[in-house]
């Protein structure tokens, strides 16, 4: 089997984003962790792209005989190599941010080439990338989620608000605002339209699952430790609470039942309101998330060969 593991930032698809240090670091770590896991599959070769601006590819710990790295010097070369590899490999894992449809566009190319993407299909990615669409989907299907606003005149008078891109990844361009700041905040940015969500007194959680033809395999529930003002990811730690884990799994199963096209690794950002003892959906991530790194540090298998039989 020949798998192309593509990570948008480290491949140099948009060198201007090299200034986003946290995004590049997270992309690099997810690329290396996924290559390490996939290259351990029997009879498997992994190929990836690596931009020269990042220096030498960090092979430490990786089996060089099973990993092929193609050097990239420009975004034009990155595009050409991406298209070339689609003619040579059997499966593709795309790791990319949702903004500007970066993830969506590359997965569409994979599907158009008739290849298996080891993740969600293009329709599900398009749906999940739109935080407003997911909010409306949840309200329609009576799924507990955080309130989401695009009309500043409709904001209830709450002390704190989260200002974030409607189409985003991670904590890019995300900040905590007071009520008065939220009322006058810019609702467009370089990452597209913005939206507002109440900053609740709640514990941020994350749970991922792997969806394939055999069903859903849940990975452990973890608590996310975030920067208070910018919500940048700092670290995560396992949650040992069976009742909370069950509530998170039930919420996710309800989402999966109503949202076709979810497959492979899918991450769910959740909020636990301790005072109400409930769990809300914050976001659905149709791609690898920072929690994947936590699972790998726990030596948990995430990618297994049965993913090549995942639905979709």
mmCIF file of C-alpha atoms in Angstrom:
data_model
loop_
_atom_site.group_PDB
_atom_site.id
_atom_site.type_symbol
_atom_site.label_atom_id
_atom_site.label_comp_id
_atom_site.label_asym_id
_atom_site.label_seq_id
_atom_site.Cartn_x
_atom_site.Cartn_y
_atom_site.Cartn_z
ATOM 1 C CA UNK A 1 0.000 0.000 0.000
ATOM 2 C CA UNK A 2 1.239 3.480 -0.844
ATOM 3 C CA UNK A 3 -0.207 6.328 1.271
ATOM 4 C CA UNK A 4 0.276 10.044 0.601
ATOM 5 C CA UNK A 5 0.195 11.977 3.893
ATOM 6 C CA UNK A 6 -0.295 15.627 3.055
ATOM 7 C CA UNK A 7 -0.055 18.450 5.580
ATOM 8 C CA UNK A 8 -0.998 21.840 4.122
ATOM 9 C CA UNK A 9 1.319 24.097 6.139
ATOM 10 C CA UNK A 10 4.524 22.044 6.103
ATOM 11 C CA UNK A 11 4.063 21.318 2.398
ATOM 12 C CA UNK A 12 4.291 25.058 1.795
ATOM 13 C CA UNK A 13 0.965 25.453 0.020
ATOM 14 C CA UNK A 14 0.797 29.016 1.381
ATOM 15 C CA UNK A 15 4.241 30.225 2.581
ATOM 16 C CA UNK A 16 2.620 33.385 3.986
ATOM 17 C CA UNK A 17 1.232 31.200 6.793
ATOM 18 C CA UNK A 18 4.720 30.327 8.032
ATOM 19 C CA UNK A 19 4.257 33.393 10.268
ATOM 20 C CA UNK A 20 1.477 31.506 12.120
ATOM 21 C CA UNK A 21 3.943 29.708 14.374
ATOM 22 C CA UNK A 22 1.392 27.772 16.454
ATOM 23 C CA UNK A 23 -0.403 26.483 13.355
ATOM 24 C CA UNK A 24 2.859 25.416 11.703
ATOM 25 C CA UNK A 25 4.070 23.694 14.867
ATOM 26 C CA UNK A 26 0.797 21.813 15.291
ATOM 27 C CA UNK A 27 0.761 20.847 11.611
ATOM 28 C CA UNK A 28 4.339 19.595 11.823
ATOM 29 C CA UNK A 29 3.619 17.509 14.924
ATOM 30 C CA UNK A 30 0.483 15.947 13.426
ATOM 31 C CA UNK A 31 2.324 15.181 10.181
ATOM 32 C CA UNK A 32 5.163 13.399 11.971
ATOM 33 C CA UNK A 33 2.864 11.509 14.336
ATOM 34 C CA UNK A 34 0.607 10.290 11.529
ATOM 35 C CA UNK A 35 3.567 9.250 9.361
ATOM 36 C CA UNK A 36 5.014 7.343 12.301
ATOM 37 C CA UNK A 37 1.756 5.444 12.776
ATOM 38 C CA UNK A 38 0.875 4.807 9.124
ATOM 39 C CA UNK A 39 4.377 3.747 8.097
ATOM 40 C CA UNK A 40 4.162 0.956 10.693
ATOM 41 C CA UNK A 41 1.340 -0.722 8.759
ATOM 42 C CA UNK A 42 2.456 -3.952 7.073
ATOM 43 C CA UNK A 43 3.689 -3.574 3.493
ATOM 44 C CA UNK A 44 3.081 0.179 3.510
ATOM 45 C CA UNK A 45 5.062 3.037 1.985
ATOM 46 C CA UNK A 46 4.324 6.627 3.018
ATOM 47 C CA UNK A 47 5.146 9.699 0.935
ATOM 48 C CA UNK A 48 4.891 13.311 2.079
ATOM 49 C CA UNK A 49 5.858 16.838 1.020
ATOM 50 C CA UNK A 50 8.175 19.090 3.039
ATOM 51 C CA UNK A 51 8.987 22.751 2.349
ATOM 52 C CA UNK A 52 12.664 23.713 2.364
ATOM 53 C CA UNK A 53 11.942 26.807 4.514
ATOM 54 C CA UNK A 54 11.441 24.429 7.460
ATOM 55 C CA UNK A 55 14.946 22.977 7.146
ATOM 56 C CA UNK A 56 15.800 19.292 7.064
ATOM 57 C CA UNK A 57 12.959 16.844 7.455
ATOM 58 C CA UNK A 58 13.078 15.452 11.034
ATOM 59 C CA UNK A 59 13.452 11.736 10.370
ATOM 60 C CA UNK A 60 14.306 10.947 14.005
ATOM 61 C CA UNK A 61 12.359 7.857 15.051
ATOM 62 C CA UNK A 62 10.867 7.257 11.598
ATOM 63 C CA UNK A 63 11.693 4.238 9.463
ATOM 64 C CA UNK A 64 13.476 5.813 6.478
ATOM 65 C CA UNK A 65 12.922 2.699 4.371
ATOM 66 C CA UNK A 66 9.145 3.217 4.607
ATOM 67 C CA UNK A 67 9.000 7.023 4.329
ATOM 68 C CA UNK A 68 9.650 9.035 1.186
ATOM 69 C CA UNK A 69 9.961 12.827 1.500
ATOM 70 C CA UNK A 70 9.705 15.116 -1.520
ATOM 71 C CA UNK A 71 11.270 18.542 -1.059
ATOM 72 C CA UNK A 72 9.218 21.609 -1.984
ATOM 73 C CA UNK A 73 10.590 25.069 -2.793
ATOM 74 C CA UNK A 74 7.465 26.923 -3.970
ATOM 75 C CA UNK A 75 3.672 26.775 -3.833
ATOM 76 C CA UNK A 76 3.583 26.044 -7.577
ATOM 77 C CA UNK A 77 5.848 23.046 -7.057
ATOM 78 C CA UNK A 78 3.676 21.929 -4.130
ATOM 79 C CA UNK A 79 0.587 21.953 -6.351
ATOM 80 C CA UNK A 80 2.348 20.057 -9.130
ATOM 81 C CA UNK A 81 3.669 17.381 -6.755
ATOM 82 C CA UNK A 82 0.269 17.016 -5.083
ATOM 83 C CA UNK A 83 -1.390 16.327 -8.434
ATOM 84 C CA UNK A 84 1.434 14.002 -9.493
ATOM 85 C CA UNK A 85 1.196 11.903 -6.336
ATOM 86 C CA UNK A 86 -2.537 11.385 -6.827
ATOM 87 C CA UNK A 87 -1.562 9.305 -9.876
ATOM 88 C CA UNK A 88 0.894 7.160 -7.906
ATOM 89 C CA UNK A 89 -0.626 6.339 -4.507
ATOM 90 C CA UNK A 90 -3.495 4.155 -3.299
ATOM 91 C CA UNK A 91 -4.782 6.265 -0.373
ATOM 92 C CA UNK A 92 -4.421 9.828 0.908
ATOM 93 C CA UNK A 93 -4.624 11.473 4.314
ATOM 94 C CA UNK A 94 -5.154 15.234 4.037
ATOM 95 C CA UNK A 95 -4.283 17.391 7.056
ATOM 96 C CA UNK A 96 -5.272 20.997 6.384
ATOM 97 C CA UNK A 97 -7.161 23.924 7.937
ATOM 98 C CA UNK A 98 -10.738 24.574 6.911
ATOM 99 C CA UNK A 99 -10.393 28.299 6.200
ATOM 100 C CA UNK A 100 -10.492 29.369 2.545
ATOM 101 C CA UNK A 101 -11.671 25.796 1.780
ATOM 102 C CA UNK A 102 -8.103 24.469 1.942
ATOM 103 C CA UNK A 103 -9.121 21.093 3.377
ATOM 104 C CA UNK A 104 -12.228 20.849 1.226
ATOM 105 C CA UNK A 105 -10.492 21.620 -2.073
ATOM 106 C CA UNK A 106 -7.763 19.026 -1.568
ATOM 107 C CA UNK A 107 -10.147 16.300 -0.503
ATOM 108 C CA UNK A 108 -12.218 17.028 -3.610
ATOM 109 C CA UNK A 109 -9.099 16.489 -5.721
ATOM 110 C CA UNK A 110 -8.525 13.162 -3.956
ATOM 111 C CA UNK A 111 -12.106 12.063 -4.605
ATOM 112 C CA UNK A 112 -11.993 13.200 -8.233
ATOM 113 C CA UNK A 113 -8.882 11.055 -8.677
ATOM 114 C CA UNK A 114 -10.879 8.043 -7.462
ATOM 115 C CA UNK A 115 -8.714 7.545 -4.366
ATOM 116 C CA UNK A 116 -9.621 6.650 -0.802
ATOM 117 C CA UNK A 117 -9.314 9.579 1.581
ATOM 118 C CA UNK A 118 -8.562 8.300 5.091
ATOM 119 C CA UNK A 119 -10.995 10.782 6.549
ATOM 120 C CA UNK A 120 -14.321 12.512 5.969
ATOM 121 C CA UNK A 121 -15.795 13.033 2.543
ATOM 122 C CA UNK A 122 -15.993 16.451 0.875
ATOM 123 C CA UNK A 123 -19.669 17.029 1.739
ATOM 124 C CA UNK A 124 -19.117 16.425 5.464
ATOM 125 C CA UNK A 125 -16.001 18.604 5.447
ATOM 126 C CA UNK A 126 -17.894 21.468 3.827
ATOM 127 C CA UNK A 127 -20.649 21.135 6.417
ATOM 128 C CA UNK A 128 -18.381 20.877 9.458
ATOM 129 C CA UNK A 129 -16.118 23.714 8.346
ATOM 130 C CA UNK A 130 -19.053 26.128 8.599
ATOM 131 C CA UNK A 131 -19.687 26.802 12.296
ATOM 132 C CA UNK A 132 -22.949 28.577 11.528
ATOM 133 C CA UNK A 133 -24.200 25.652 9.438
ATOM 134 C CA UNK A 134 -23.339 23.238 12.257
ATOM 135 C CA UNK A 135 -25.191 25.418 14.755
ATOM 136 C CA UNK A 136 -28.278 25.409 12.509
ATOM 137 C CA UNK A 137 -27.916 21.642 11.970
ATOM 138 C CA UNK A 138 -27.837 21.083 15.735
ATOM 139 C CA UNK A 139 -30.864 23.270 16.376
ATOM 140 C CA UNK A 140 -32.812 21.451 13.652
ATOM 141 C CA UNK A 141 -31.951 18.038 15.123
ATOM 142 C CA UNK A 142 -32.303 19.085 18.785
ATOM 143 C CA UNK A 143 -28.628 18.502 19.527
ATOM 144 C CA UNK A 144 -27.238 20.453 22.479
ATOM 145 C CA UNK A 145 -24.823 23.114 21.213
ATOM 146 C CA UNK A 146 -23.532 26.577 22.029
ATOM 147 C CA UNK A 147 -25.559 29.570 20.817
ATOM 148 C CA UNK A 148 -24.036 31.247 17.758
ATOM 149 C CA UNK A 149 -24.662 34.762 16.456
ATOM 150 C CA UNK A 150 -23.854 36.764 13.346
ATOM 151 C CA UNK A 151 -26.204 39.662 14.154
ATOM 152 C CA UNK A 152 -24.607 41.876 16.805
ATOM 153 C CA UNK A 153 -27.951 43.562 17.494
ATOM 154 C CA UNK A 154 -29.339 40.201 18.661
ATOM 155 C CA UNK A 155 -26.709 39.558 21.354
ATOM 156 C CA UNK A 156 -28.023 38.968 24.874
ATOM 157 C CA UNK A 157 -26.209 41.065 27.460
ATOM 158 C CA UNK A 158 -23.634 38.570 28.729
ATOM 159 C CA UNK A 159 -20.293 39.522 30.263
ATOM 160 C CA UNK A 160 -17.953 37.659 27.908
ATOM 161 C CA UNK A 161 -18.036 36.593 24.271
ATOM 162 C CA UNK A 162 -15.899 34.555 21.895
ATOM 163 C CA UNK A 163 -15.168 36.222 18.544
ATOM 164 C CA UNK A 164 -14.024 33.708 15.925
ATOM 165 C CA UNK A 165 -14.003 32.985 12.192
ATOM 166 C CA UNK A 166 -17.078 31.260 10.818
ATOM 167 C CA UNK A 167 -14.727 29.099 8.767
ATOM 168 C CA UNK A 168 -11.605 28.388 10.793
ATOM 169 C CA UNK A 169 -9.179 25.972 12.318
ATOM 170 C CA UNK A 170 -7.935 25.881 15.862
ATOM 171 C CA UNK A 171 -7.780 29.276 17.564
ATOM 172 C CA UNK A 172 -6.767 31.359 14.549
ATOM 173 C CA UNK A 173 -8.152 34.910 14.839
ATOM 174 C CA UNK A 174 -10.126 33.918 17.955
ATOM 175 C CA UNK A 175 -10.368 36.195 20.989
ATOM 176 C CA UNK A 176 -12.354 36.856 24.153
ATOM 177 C CA UNK A 177 -14.380 40.093 24.204
ATOM 178 C CA UNK A 178 -16.530 42.008 26.650
ATOM 179 C CA UNK A 179 -20.164 42.611 25.759
ATOM 180 C CA UNK A 180 -19.483 46.158 24.567
ATOM 181 C CA UNK A 181 -16.517 44.972 22.476
ATOM 182 C CA UNK A 182 -18.653 42.237 20.932
ATOM 183 C CA UNK A 183 -21.302 44.778 19.928
ATOM 184 C CA UNK A 184 -18.752 46.738 17.874
ATOM 185 C CA UNK A 185 -16.391 43.967 16.750
ATOM 186 C CA UNK A 186 -15.428 43.633 13.103
ATOM 187 C CA UNK A 187 -17.466 40.830 11.571
ATOM 188 C CA UNK A 188 -15.081 40.176 8.680
ATOM 189 C CA UNK A 189 -11.385 39.289 8.722
ATOM 190 C CA UNK A 190 -8.652 37.919 6.492
ATOM 191 C CA UNK A 191 -10.106 34.494 7.316
ATOM 192 C CA UNK A 192 -13.594 35.450 6.124
ATOM 193 C CA UNK A 193 -16.808 36.227 8.037
ATOM 194 C CA UNK A 194 -16.743 36.193 11.842
ATOM 195 C CA UNK A 195 -19.296 35.093 14.400
ATOM 196 C CA UNK A 196 -19.900 35.420 18.135
ATOM 197 C CA UNK A 197 -20.568 32.799 20.802
ATOM 198 C CA UNK A 198 -21.120 33.314 24.545
ATOM 199 C CA UNK A 199 -18.094 32.544 26.714
ATOM 200 C CA UNK A 200 -19.672 30.075 29.127
ATOM 201 C CA UNK A 201 -18.553 28.934 32.557
ATOM 202 C CA UNK A 202 -17.681 25.465 31.309
ATOM 203 C CA UNK A 203 -14.846 22.975 31.030
ATOM 204 C CA UNK A 204 -13.509 22.597 27.463
ATOM 205 C CA UNK A 205 -13.347 18.949 26.432
ATOM 206 C CA UNK A 206 -12.407 17.040 23.330
ATOM 207 C CA UNK A 207 -13.276 13.565 22.190
ATOM 208 C CA UNK A 208 -12.345 11.908 18.930
ATOM 209 C CA UNK A 209 -13.617 8.785 17.301
ATOM 210 C CA UNK A 210 -12.604 6.649 14.350
ATOM 211 C CA UNK A 211 -15.466 5.781 12.016
ATOM 212 C CA UNK A 212 -15.160 2.895 9.562
ATOM 213 C CA UNK A 213 -17.298 0.201 7.992
ATOM 214 C CA UNK A 214 -17.427 -1.674 11.309
ATOM 215 C CA UNK A 215 -18.847 1.254 13.265
ATOM 216 C CA UNK A 216 -17.499 3.841 15.689
ATOM 217 C CA UNK A 217 -14.430 3.443 17.905
ATOM 218 C CA UNK A 218 -14.213 6.095 20.608
ATOM 219 C CA UNK A 219 -10.933 7.495 21.840
ATOM 220 C CA UNK A 220 -10.603 8.781 25.424
ATOM 221 C CA UNK A 221 -12.267 11.980 26.542
ATOM 222 C CA UNK A 222 -9.693 14.670 27.308
ATOM 223 C CA UNK A 223 -9.803 18.095 28.906
ATOM 224 C CA UNK A 224 -8.312 20.888 26.843
ATOM 225 C CA UNK A 225 -6.089 23.463 28.519
ATOM 226 C CA UNK A 226 -6.344 26.695 26.565
ATOM 227 C CA UNK A 227 -5.010 30.239 26.754
ATOM 228 C CA UNK A 228 -7.689 32.255 28.559
ATOM 229 C CA UNK A 229 -7.702 35.216 26.157
ATOM 230 C CA UNK A 230 -6.877 33.717 22.758
ATOM 231 C CA UNK A 231 -8.014 30.096 23.341
ATOM 232 C CA UNK A 232 -4.779 28.786 21.876
ATOM 233 C CA UNK A 233 -4.218 25.123 22.654
ATOM 234 C CA UNK A 234 -1.643 24.539 25.414
ATOM 235 C CA UNK A 235 -2.106 20.889 26.334
ATOM 236 C CA UNK A 236 -4.709 18.258 27.137
ATOM 237 C CA UNK A 237 -5.133 15.624 29.811
ATOM 238 C CA UNK A 238 -7.302 12.478 30.134
ATOM 239 C CA UNK A 239 -10.661 12.757 31.928
ATOM 240 C CA UNK A 240 -11.490 9.903 34.300
ATOM 241 C CA UNK A 241 -15.236 10.353 34.632
ATOM 242 C CA UNK A 242 -17.370 7.468 33.277
ATOM 243 C CA UNK A 243 -20.612 9.428 33.450
ATOM 244 C CA UNK A 244 -19.193 12.378 31.546
ATOM 245 C CA UNK A 245 -17.605 10.036 28.997
ATOM 246 C CA UNK A 246 -20.953 8.312 28.428
ATOM 247 C CA UNK A 247 -22.706 11.668 27.953
ATOM 248 C CA UNK A 248 -20.075 12.740 25.401
ATOM 249 C CA UNK A 249 -20.347 9.438 23.505
ATOM 250 C CA UNK A 250 -24.140 9.641 23.366
ATOM 251 C CA UNK A 251 -23.996 13.195 22.026
ATOM 252 C CA UNK A 252 -21.466 12.207 19.348
ATOM 253 C CA UNK A 253 -23.463 9.134 18.274
ATOM 254 C CA UNK A 254 -26.517 11.357 17.796
ATOM 255 C CA UNK A 255 -24.476 13.706 15.605
ATOM 256 C CA UNK A 256 -23.072 10.836 13.522
ATOM 257 C CA UNK A 257 -26.585 9.427 13.004
ATOM 258 C CA UNK A 258 -27.754 12.723 11.497
ATOM 259 C CA UNK A 259 -24.629 13.793 9.589
ATOM 260 C CA UNK A 260 -23.557 11.546 6.684
ATOM 261 C CA UNK A 261 -20.028 11.481 5.321
ATOM 262 C CA UNK A 262 -18.156 11.437 8.625
ATOM 263 C CA UNK A 263 -15.411 8.815 8.404
ATOM 264 C CA UNK A 264 -11.895 8.172 9.610
ATOM 265 C CA UNK A 265 -10.684 10.346 12.471
ATOM 266 C CA UNK A 266 -13.204 12.988 13.572
ATOM 267 C CA UNK A 267 -12.678 15.330 16.511
ATOM 268 C CA UNK A 268 -15.451 16.877 18.600
ATOM 269 C CA UNK A 269 -14.852 19.967 20.747
ATOM 270 C CA UNK A 270 -17.270 19.932 23.657
ATOM 271 C CA UNK A 271 -18.196 22.034 26.687
ATOM 272 C CA UNK A 272 -19.142 20.584 30.083
ATOM 273 C CA UNK A 273 -21.276 22.936 32.153
ATOM 274 C CA UNK A 274 -20.594 21.675 35.653
ATOM 275 C CA UNK A 275 -23.513 23.548 37.241
ATOM 276 C CA UNK A 276 -26.010 21.974 34.815
ATOM 277 C CA UNK A 277 -24.181 18.645 34.430
ATOM 278 C CA UNK A 278 -24.610 18.698 30.658
ATOM 279 C CA UNK A 279 -22.416 18.502 27.564
ATOM 280 C CA UNK A 280 -22.665 20.859 24.584
ATOM 281 C CA UNK A 281 -21.161 20.602 21.133
ATOM 282 C CA UNK A 282 -18.744 23.409 20.339
ATOM 283 C CA UNK A 283 -17.311 22.322 16.980
ATOM 284 C CA UNK A 284 -16.869 19.281 14.753
ATOM 285 C CA UNK A 285 -13.385 18.882 13.286
ATOM 286 C CA UNK A 286 -13.457 16.674 10.147
ATOM 287 C CA UNK A 287 -9.671 16.212 10.306
ATOM 288 C CA UNK A 288 -6.861 15.444 12.704
ATOM 289 C CA UNK A 289 -6.904 17.635 15.809
ATOM 290 C CA UNK A 290 -4.400 18.464 18.519
ATOM 291 C CA UNK A 291 -5.947 15.696 20.648
ATOM 292 C CA UNK A 292 -4.499 13.189 18.185
ATOM 293 C CA UNK A 293 -1.080 14.056 19.587
ATOM 294 C CA UNK A 294 -2.331 13.346 23.104
ATOM 295 C CA UNK A 295 -3.624 9.937 22.015
ATOM 296 C CA UNK A 296 -0.302 9.083 20.388
ATOM 297 C CA UNK A 297 1.593 10.090 23.548
ATOM 298 C CA UNK A 298 -0.707 7.650 25.356
ATOM 299 C CA UNK A 299 0.443 4.985 22.830
ATOM 300 C CA UNK A 300 -3.122 4.499 21.629
ATOM 301 C CA UNK A 301 -3.574 3.192 18.080
ATOM 302 C CA UNK A 302 -5.636 5.593 16.016
ATOM 303 C CA UNK A 303 -4.972 4.707 12.393
ATOM 304 C CA UNK A 304 -5.377 1.015 11.648
ATOM 305 C CA UNK A 305 -5.530 -0.729 8.251
ATOM 306 C CA UNK A 306 -9.295 -1.167 8.516
ATOM 307 C CA UNK A 307 -9.591 2.565 7.777
ATOM 308 C CA UNK A 308 -9.154 1.653 4.131
ATOM 309 C CA UNK A 309 -12.628 0.138 4.404
ATOM 310 C CA UNK A 310 -14.154 3.221 6.050
ATOM 311 C CA UNK A 311 -17.570 4.305 4.763
ATOM 312 C CA UNK A 312 -18.129 6.999 2.205
#
